[in-house]
Coordinates of N, CA and C in Angstrom, one line a residue:
M120 N 138.2 90.8 114.5 CA 139.5 91.1 115.0 C 139.3 92.1 116.2
G121 N 139.9 91.8 117.3 CA 139.8 92.6 118.5 C 140.9 93.6 118.6
F122 N 140.7 94.4 119.6 CA 141.7 95.4 119.9 C 142.8 94.8 120.8
Y123 N 144.1 95.0 120.4 CA 145.2 94.4 121.2 C 145.8 95.4 122.1
W124 N 145.6 95.3 123.4 CA 146.2 96.3 124.3 C 147.7 96.2 124.4
V125 N 148.2 95.0 124.3 CA 149.6 94.8 124.4 C 150.4 95.5 123.3
R126 N 149.8 95.4 122.1 CA 150.4 96.0 120.9 C 150.3 97.5 121.0
F127 N 149.2 98.0 121.5 CA 148.9 99.4 121.7 C 149.9 100.0 122.7
I128 N 150.1 99.4 123.8 CA 151.0 99.9 124.8 C 152.5 99.8 124.3
F129 N 152.8 98.7 123.6 CA 154.1 98.6 123.0 C 154.5 99.8 122.1
W130 N 153.6 100.1 121.2 CA 153.8 101.2 120.3 C 153.8 102.6 121.0
I131 N 152.9 102.7 122.0 CA 152.9 104.0 122.7 C 154.2 104.2 123.4
L132 N 154.8 103.1 124.0 CA 156.1 103.3 124.7 C 157.2 103.6 123.7
I133 N 157.2 103.1 122.6 CA 158.2 103.4 121.6 C 158.1 104.8 121.1
V134 N 156.8 105.3 120.8 CA 156.6 106.7 120.3 C 157.0 107.7 121.4
V135 N 156.5 107.5 122.6 CA 156.8 108.4 123.7 C 158.3 108.4 124.0
S136 N 159.0 107.3 124.0 CA 160.4 107.2 124.2 C 161.2 108.0 123.1
S137 N 160.7 107.8 121.9 CA 161.4 108.6 120.8 C 161.2 110.1 120.9
L138 N 160.0 110.5 121.3 CA 159.7 111.9 121.4 C 160.5 112.5 122.6
L139 N 160.6 111.7 123.7 CA 161.4 112.2 124.8 C 162.9 112.3 124.5
L140 N 163.4 111.3 123.7 CA 164.8 111.3 123.3 C 165.1 112.6 122.4
I141 N 164.2 112.9 121.5 CA 164.4 114.0 120.6 C 164.3 115.3 121.4
G142 N 163.3 115.4 122.3 CA 163.2 116.6 123.2 C 164.3 116.7 124.1
G143 N 164.8 115.6 124.6 CA 166.0 115.7 125.6 C 167.2 116.1 124.9
L144 N 167.4 115.7 123.6 CA 168.6 116.1 122.9 C 168.5 117.6 122.5
W145 N 167.2 118.0 122.2 CA 167.0 119.4 121.8 C 167.3 120.3 122.9
K146 N 166.8 120.0 124.1 CA 167.1 120.8 125.3 C 168.3 120.5 126.1
K147 N 169.0 119.5 125.7 CA 170.2 119.0 126.3 C 169.9 118.7 127.8
S148 N 168.8 118.0 128.0 CA 168.4 117.6 129.4 C 168.7 116.1 129.6
W149 N 169.6 115.8 130.5 CA 169.9 114.4 130.7 C 168.8 113.6 131.4
K150 N 168.0 114.3 132.2 CA 166.9 113.7 132.9 C 165.9 113.2 132.0
V151 N 165.6 114.0 131.0 CA 164.5 113.6 130.0 C 165.1 112.4 129.1
I152 N 166.3 112.4 128.8 CA 166.9 111.3 128.1 C 166.9 110.0 128.9
I153 N 167.2 110.1 130.2 CA 167.1 108.9 131.1 C 165.7 108.3 131.1
C154 N 164.7 109.2 131.1 CA 163.3 108.8 131.1 C 163.0 108.0 129.7
S155 N 163.6 108.5 128.7 CA 163.4 107.9 127.4 C 164.0 106.5 127.4
G156 N 165.2 106.4 128.0 CA 165.9 105.1 128.1 C 165.1 104.1 128.9
I157 N 164.5 104.6 130.0 CA 163.7 103.7 130.9 C 162.4 103.2 130.1
L158 N 161.8 104.1 129.3 CA 160.6 103.7 128.6 C 160.9 102.7 127.5
I159 N 162.0 102.7 126.9 CA 162.3 101.8 125.8 C 162.8 100.5 126.3
I160 N 163.1 100.3 127.6 CA 163.6 99.0 128.0 C 162.6 97.9 127.8
L161 N 161.3 98.1 128.2 CA 160.3 97.0 128.0 C 160.1 96.6 126.6
P162 N 159.9 97.5 125.6 CA 159.8 97.0 124.2 C 161.1 96.3 123.7
S163 N 162.2 96.7 124.2 CA 163.5 96.1 123.7 C 163.6 94.7 124.3
L164 N 163.2 94.5 125.5 CA 163.3 93.2 126.2 C 162.4 92.1 125.5
Y165 N 161.4 92.6 124.8 CA 160.5 91.7 124.1 C 161.3 90.9 123.0
F166 N 162.3 91.6 122.4 CA 163.1 91.0 121.4 C 164.3 90.1 121.9
G167 N 164.4 90.1 123.2 CA 165.5 89.3 123.8 C 165.4 87.8 123.6
G168 N 164.2 87.3 123.4 CA 163.9 85.9 123.2 C 164.0 85.5 121.7
A169 N 164.4 86.4 120.9 CA 164.5 86.1 119.4 C 165.7 85.2 119.2
E170 N 165.6 84.5 118.1 CA 166.7 83.5 117.8 C 167.6 84.0 116.7
N171 N 167.4 85.3 116.2 CA 168.2 85.8 115.1 C 168.8 87.2 115.5
W172 N 169.1 88.0 114.6 CA 169.7 89.3 114.8 C 168.8 90.2 115.6
F173 N 167.6 90.0 115.7 CA 166.7 90.8 116.5 C 167.1 90.8 118.0
R174 N 167.8 89.8 118.4 CA 168.3 89.8 119.8 C 169.2 91.0 120.1
L175 N 169.8 91.6 119.2 CA 170.7 92.7 119.4 C 169.9 94.0 119.8
L176 N 168.6 94.0 119.5 CA 167.7 95.1 119.9 C 167.6 95.3 121.4
V177 N 168.1 94.3 122.2 CA 168.1 94.5 123.6 C 169.1 95.5 124.0
L178 N 170.1 95.8 123.2 CA 171.2 96.8 123.5 C 170.7 98.2 123.1
F179 N 169.6 98.3 122.5 CA 169.1 99.7 122.0 C 169.0 100.7 123.2
P180 N 168.5 100.3 124.4 CA 168.4 101.3 125.5 C 169.7 101.8 126.0
L181 N 170.8 101.2 125.6 CA 172.1 101.8 126.0 C 172.4 103.1 125.3
I182 N 171.8 103.3 124.2 CA 172.0 104.6 123.5 C 171.6 105.8 124.3
P183 N 170.3 105.8 124.8 CA 169.9 107.0 125.6 C 170.7 107.1 126.9
F184 N 171.1 106.0 127.5 CA 171.8 106.1 128.7 C 173.2 106.7 128.5
V185 N 173.9 106.2 127.4 CA 175.2 106.8 127.1 C 175.1 108.2 126.7
L186 N 174.1 108.6 126.0 CA 173.9 110.0 125.6 C 173.7 110.9 126.9
A187 N 172.9 110.4 127.8 CA 172.6 111.1 129.1 C 173.9 111.3 129.9
F188 N 174.7 110.2 129.9 CA 175.9 110.3 130.7 C 176.9 111.3 130.1
Y189 N 176.9 111.3 128.7 CA 177.8 112.3 128.0 C 177.3 113.7 128.2
I190 N 176.0 114.0 128.2 CA 175.5 115.3 128.3 C 175.6 115.8 129.8
K191 N 175.4 114.9 130.7 CA 175.6 115.3 132.2 C 177.0 115.6 132.5
N192 N 177.9 114.9 132.0 CA 179.4 115.2 132.3 C 179.9 116.3 131.5
R193 N 179.3 116.7 130.4 CA 179.8 117.8 129.6 C 179.3 119.1 130.1
I194 N 178.1 119.2 130.7 CA 177.6 120.4 131.2 C 178.1 120.7 132.5

């Protein structure tokens, strides 16, 4: 069994995006939350070709963008 770079990059993007989202919410930094949303777009688009409820995961990047909009307009 070989090493799968695509799977490795997929999980790295998910972990880094999650850490940026938590850090951005902690510091209330809308720029960091936008970076989190941008990083989660590629893994979520992978599920866009699914034939079942996994297709709804394409909408997951909207969460960081809505949070960033809310934080930017509140401060």
